[in-house]
mmCIF file of C-alpha atoms in Angstrom:
data_model
loop_
_atom_site.group_PDB
_atom_site.id
_atom_site.type_symbol
_atom_site.label_atom_id
_atom_site.label_comp_id
_atom_site.label_asym_id
_atom_site.label_seq_id
_atom_site.Cartn_x
_atom_site.Cartn_y
_atom_site.Cartn_z
ATOM 1 C CA UNK V 1 14.008 11.514 -1.626
ATOM 2 C CA UNK V 2 13.271 11.981 -5.712
ATOM 3 C CA UNK V 3 13.057 9.389 -8.231
ATOM 4 C CA UNK V 4 16.663 9.649 -10.402
ATOM 5 C CA UNK V 5 14.396 8.814 -13.618
ATOM 6 C CA UNK V 6 18.255 9.023 -15.554
ATOM 7 C CA UNK V 7 19.703 6.448 -13.405
ATOM 8 C CA UNK V 8 16.751 4.432 -13.982
ATOM 9 C CA UNK V 9 17.245 5.153 -17.649
ATOM 10 C CA UNK V 10 20.640 4.099 -17.710
ATOM 11 C CA UNK V 11 20.134 1.137 -15.460
ATOM 12 C CA UNK V 12 17.221 -0.429 -17.733
ATOM 13 C CA UNK V 13 19.575 -0.147 -20.611
ATOM 14 C CA UNK V 14 22.546 -1.920 -19.212
ATOM 15 C CA UNK V 15 19.946 -4.566 -17.602
ATOM 16 C CA UNK V 16 19.009 -5.201 -21.189
ATOM 17 C CA UNK V 17 22.713 -5.474 -22.004
ATOM 18 C CA UNK V 18 23.424 -7.879 -19.427
ATOM 19 C CA UNK V 19 20.551 -10.409 -20.420
ATOM 20 C CA UNK V 20 22.031 -10.845 -23.627
ATOM 21 C CA UNK V 21 19.425 -8.316 -25.818
ATOM 22 C CA UNK V 22 20.646 -5.157 -27.801
ATOM 23 C CA UNK V 23 18.641 -1.743 -26.342
ATOM 24 C CA UNK V 24 18.979 -0.334 -29.848
ATOM 25 C CA UNK V 25 16.596 -2.674 -31.516
ATOM 26 C CA UNK V 26 13.071 -1.196 -32.680
ATOM 27 C CA UNK V 27 11.338 -3.004 -29.831
ATOM 28 C CA UNK V 28 13.504 -1.653 -27.343
ATOM 29 C CA UNK V 29 14.556 1.507 -28.149
ATOM 30 C CA UNK V 30 12.229 3.327 -25.947
ATOM 31 C CA UNK V 31 11.719 0.769 -23.345
ATOM 32 C CA UNK V 32 14.410 2.546 -20.668
ATOM 33 C CA UNK V 33 12.648 5.702 -20.919
ATOM 34 C CA UNK V 34 8.780 3.790 -20.719
ATOM 35 C CA UNK V 35 10.379 1.910 -17.509
ATOM 36 C CA UNK V 36 11.659 4.995 -15.584
ATOM 37 C CA UNK V 37 8.237 6.512 -16.268
ATOM 38 C CA UNK V 38 6.585 3.934 -15.018
ATOM 39 C CA UNK V 39 8.723 3.488 -12.053
ATOM 40 C CA UNK V 40 8.224 7.086 -10.943
ATOM 41 C CA UNK V 41 4.077 6.287 -11.194
ATOM 42 C CA UNK V 42 4.311 2.774 -9.382
ATOM 43 C CA UNK V 43 6.971 4.189 -6.904
ATOM 44 C CA UNK V 44 5.485 7.681 -6.141
ATOM 45 C CA UNK V 45 5.179 6.538 -2.438
ATOM 46 C CA UNK V 46 8.700 6.147 -2.030
ATOM 47 C CA UNK V 47 8.993 9.961 -2.332
ATOM 48 C CA UNK V 48 6.974 10.183 1.367
ATOM 49 C CA UNK V 49 7.229 9.230 5.135
ATOM 50 C CA UNK V 50 4.092 8.301 6.491
ATOM 51 C CA UNK V 51 4.383 11.263 8.411
ATOM 52 C CA UNK V 52 4.044 13.382 5.364
ATOM 53 C CA UNK V 53 1.356 10.824 3.773
ATOM 54 C CA UNK V 54 -0.448 11.465 6.996
ATOM 55 C CA UNK V 55 -0.089 15.491 6.422
ATOM 56 C CA UNK V 56 -1.284 15.394 2.572
ATOM 57 C CA UNK V 57 -4.704 12.971 3.309
ATOM 58 C CA UNK V 58 -5.406 14.288 6.790
ATOM 59 C CA UNK V 59 -8.746 15.469 5.782
ATOM 60 C CA UNK V 60 -11.130 15.017 9.101
ATOM 61 C CA UNK V 61 -14.466 16.089 10.070
ATOM 62 C CA UNK V 62 -16.204 16.740 13.935
ATOM 63 C CA UNK V 63 -18.562 14.025 14.251
ATOM 64 C CA UNK V 64 -21.759 14.418 15.882
ATOM 65 C CA UNK V 65 -22.391 11.117 16.621
ATOM 66 C CA UNK V 66 -21.108 10.258 20.438
ATOM 67 C CA UNK V 67 -18.342 7.873 20.210
ATOM 68 C CA UNK V 68 -17.094 6.954 23.363
ATOM 69 C CA UNK V 69 -14.250 4.956 23.973
ATOM 70 C CA UNK V 70 -16.521 1.852 25.528
ATOM 71 C CA UNK V 71 -18.217 2.150 21.678
ATOM 72 C CA UNK V 72 -17.837 -0.552 19.350
ATOM 73 C CA UNK V 73 -19.099 2.106 16.553
ATOM 74 C CA UNK V 74 -16.573 1.555 13.525
ATOM 75 C CA UNK V 75 -15.962 2.513 10.218
ATOM 76 C CA UNK V 76 -14.727 -0.420 7.945
ATOM 77 C CA UNK V 77 -14.125 0.298 4.167
ATOM 78 C CA UNK V 78 -13.368 -3.589 2.349
ATOM 79 C CA UNK V 79 -12.073 -4.344 -0.839
ATOM 80 C CA UNK V 80 -9.537 -1.504 -2.122
ATOM 81 C CA UNK V 81 -7.363 -2.444 -4.398
ATOM 82 C CA UNK V 82 -4.071 -1.895 -4.822
ATOM 83 C CA UNK V 83 -0.701 -3.532 -5.998
ATOM 84 C CA UNK V 84 2.470 -3.135 -4.989
ATOM 85 C CA UNK V 85 6.545 -4.763 -5.300
ATOM 86 C CA UNK V 86 7.871 -6.810 -3.236
ATOM 87 C CA UNK V 87 11.415 -6.016 -2.064
ATOM 88 C CA UNK V 88 13.252 -9.191 -2.082
ATOM 89 C CA UNK V 89 12.780 -9.863 -5.775
ATOM 90 C CA UNK V 90 10.789 -6.931 -7.285
ATOM 91 C CA UNK V 91 8.519 -8.953 -7.920
ATOM 92 C CA UNK V 92 4.318 -7.683 -8.390
ATOM 93 C CA UNK V 93 2.676 -8.626 -5.462
ATOM 94 C CA UNK V 94 -1.062 -8.395 -7.246
ATOM 95 C CA UNK V 95 -4.800 -9.049 -6.654
ATOM 96 C CA UNK V 96 -4.342 -7.132 -3.607
ATOM 97 C CA UNK V 97 -7.312 -6.688 -1.451
ATOM 98 C CA UNK V 98 -7.339 -4.247 1.573
ATOM 99 C CA UNK V 99 -9.604 -3.999 4.416
ATOM 100 C CA UNK V 100 -9.239 -0.837 6.836
ATOM 101 C CA UNK V 101 -11.255 -0.444 9.734
ATOM 102 C CA UNK V 102 -11.265 2.335 12.703
ATOM 103 C CA UNK V 103 -13.030 3.152 16.023
ATOM 104 C CA UNK V 104 -13.802 6.638 15.571
ATOM 105 C CA UNK V 105 -12.633 9.226 18.538
ATOM 106 C CA UNK V 106 -13.786 12.739 17.976
ATOM 107 C CA UNK V 107 -13.765 12.609 14.552
ATOM 108 C CA UNK V 108 -13.723 10.864 10.949
ATOM 109 C CA UNK V 109 -11.577 10.587 7.660
ATOM 110 C CA UNK V 110 -12.986 11.238 4.413
ATOM 111 C CA UNK V 111 -13.621 7.671 2.797
ATOM 112 C CA UNK V 112 -11.947 8.215 -0.052
ATOM 113 C CA UNK V 113 -8.669 9.432 1.709
ATOM 114 C CA UNK V 114 -8.290 6.001 3.573
ATOM 115 C CA UNK V 115 -8.181 4.287 0.014
ATOM 116 C CA UNK V 116 -5.562 7.319 -1.180
ATOM 117 C CA UNK V 117 -3.511 5.916 1.976
ATOM 118 C CA UNK V 118 -3.899 2.347 0.903
ATOM 119 C CA UNK V 119 -2.848 3.453 -2.387
ATOM 120 C CA UNK V 120 0.392 5.377 -1.684
ATOM 121 C CA UNK V 121 1.849 3.032 1.346
ATOM 122 C CA UNK V 122 1.341 0.082 -1.561
ATOM 123 C CA UNK V 123 3.474 2.567 -4.065
ATOM 124 C CA UNK V 124 7.391 1.428 -2.286
ATOM 125 C CA UNK V 125 9.151 -1.360 -2.207
ATOM 126 C CA UNK V 126 7.123 -3.166 0.236
ATOM 127 C CA UNK V 127 6.676 -6.573 2.473
ATOM 128 C CA UNK V 128 3.015 -7.030 2.247
ATOM 129 C CA UNK V 129 3.202 -6.791 6.337
ATOM 130 C CA UNK V 130 4.783 -3.245 6.407
ATOM 131 C CA UNK V 131 1.778 -2.334 3.764
ATOM 132 C CA UNK V 132 -0.664 -3.252 7.153
ATOM 133 C CA UNK V 133 1.624 -1.543 9.570
ATOM 134 C CA UNK V 134 1.882 2.051 7.438
ATOM 135 C CA UNK V 135 -1.415 2.118 6.721
ATOM 136 C CA UNK V 136 -2.326 1.673 10.423
ATOM 137 C CA UNK V 137 0.194 4.302 11.796
ATOM 138 C CA UNK V 138 -0.763 7.054 9.347
ATOM 139 C CA UNK V 139 -4.722 5.954 10.219
ATOM 140 C CA UNK V 140 -3.625 6.440 13.402
ATOM 141 C CA UNK V 141 -1.911 9.582 12.772
ATOM 142 C CA UNK V 142 -4.774 11.268 11.166
ATOM 143 C CA UNK V 143 -7.612 9.802 13.149
ATOM 144 C CA UNK V 144 -6.270 10.464 16.577
ATOM 145 C CA UNK V 145 -7.688 6.318 17.547
ATOM 146 C CA UNK V 146 -5.489 3.739 18.704
ATOM 147 C CA UNK V 147 -8.116 1.283 17.787
ATOM 148 C CA UNK V 148 -7.041 0.162 13.676
ATOM 149 C CA UNK V 149 -7.536 -3.044 11.781
ATOM 150 C CA UNK V 150 -5.586 -3.693 8.391
ATOM 151 C CA UNK V 151 -6.237 -6.872 6.681
ATOM 152 C CA UNK V 152 -4.416 -7.474 3.322
ATOM 153 C CA UNK V 153 -5.026 -10.360 0.846
ATOM 154 C CA UNK V 154 -2.997 -11.134 -2.191
ATOM 155 C CA UNK V 155 -1.028 -13.052 -4.690
ATOM 156 C CA UNK V 156 2.951 -12.457 -5.085
ATOM 157 C CA UNK V 157 4.535 -13.545 -8.520
ATOM 158 C CA UNK V 158 7.291 -14.409 -6.659
ATOM 159 C CA UNK V 159 5.687 -17.364 -5.608
ATOM 160 C CA UNK V 160 3.201 -17.894 -8.421
ATOM 161 C CA UNK V 161 5.389 -17.212 -11.379
ATOM 162 C CA UNK V 162 8.672 -18.208 -10.183
ATOM 163 C CA UNK V 163 10.083 -20.639 -7.750
ATOM 164 C CA UNK V 164 7.606 -22.489 -6.142
ATOM 165 C CA UNK V 165 4.959 -21.594 -8.939
ATOM 166 C CA UNK V 166 1.969 -21.952 -6.967
ATOM 167 C CA UNK V 167 -0.787 -19.846 -9.093
ATOM 168 C CA UNK V 168 -3.658 -19.380 -6.771
ATOM 169 C CA UNK V 169 -1.818 -18.543 -3.641
ATOM 170 C CA UNK V 170 -3.171 -15.942 -1.271
ATOM 171 C CA UNK V 171 -0.738 -14.297 1.534
ATOM 172 C CA UNK V 172 -3.393 -12.915 4.172
ATOM 173 C CA UNK V 173 -1.918 -10.212 6.933
ATOM 174 C CA UNK V 174 -3.530 -8.458 9.829
ATOM 175 C CA UNK V 175 -2.298 -5.549 11.855
ATOM 176 C CA UNK V 176 -4.958 -5.264 14.656
ATOM 177 C CA UNK V 177 -4.145 -2.056 17.129
ATOM 178 C CA UNK V 178 -5.862 -1.157 20.123
ATOM 179 C CA UNK V 179 -9.141 -2.710 20.786
ATOM 180 C CA UNK V 180 -8.780 -4.565 17.579
ATOM 181 C CA UNK V 181 -5.498 -6.399 19.430
ATOM 182 C CA UNK V 182 -7.281 -7.974 22.291
ATOM 183 C CA UNK V 183 -11.197 -7.828 21.550
ATOM 184 C CA UNK V 184 -11.952 -10.917 19.023
ATOM 185 C CA UNK V 185 -15.300 -10.085 18.360
ATOM 186 C CA UNK V 186 -14.157 -6.857 16.750
ATOM 187 C CA UNK V 187 -11.592 -8.797 15.084
ATOM 188 C CA UNK V 188 -14.520 -10.747 13.631
ATOM 189 C CA UNK V 189 -16.440 -7.940 12.517
ATOM 190 C CA UNK V 190 -13.782 -6.797 10.044
ATOM 191 C CA UNK V 191 -13.412 -10.387 8.476
#
């Protein structure tokens, strides 16, 4: 699915009118175009399925270390900064930190690819819970490991700037797959 910038421009212009403003006034003349370019960037992930993202970032290395199914050797990348937009209010989810861990099977993924996966998944209209689930699924596809953990902590402007207005509140979600789902010790190593 391609992002339709022309439709975005038209709708933003209509939104400005619906808000009671004049889209022809100096400060707003180029706003529909700027918003269309911004949406194309911040919603880039909507152009791709999880499978396509896995193909895009499929860069693994056969590992010379001897990982076994009994092993608890872990790869862990912490504090990956992302942001996204809530699908319920189109509100910003911000100050988000993602931690991704996996137990390697026969190969490891390039570390920068882990951050790129988190970034691309977040560039969709999303739920924080789905971001974790999508990242875990993509990591499973690429690494061949069933043992994946994704922790996300973030703020939601639909809670901090409107509605209940509780600035400083954080939402934490966890996605545990494979051994992480049943092994509390592994879960604690990720936190």
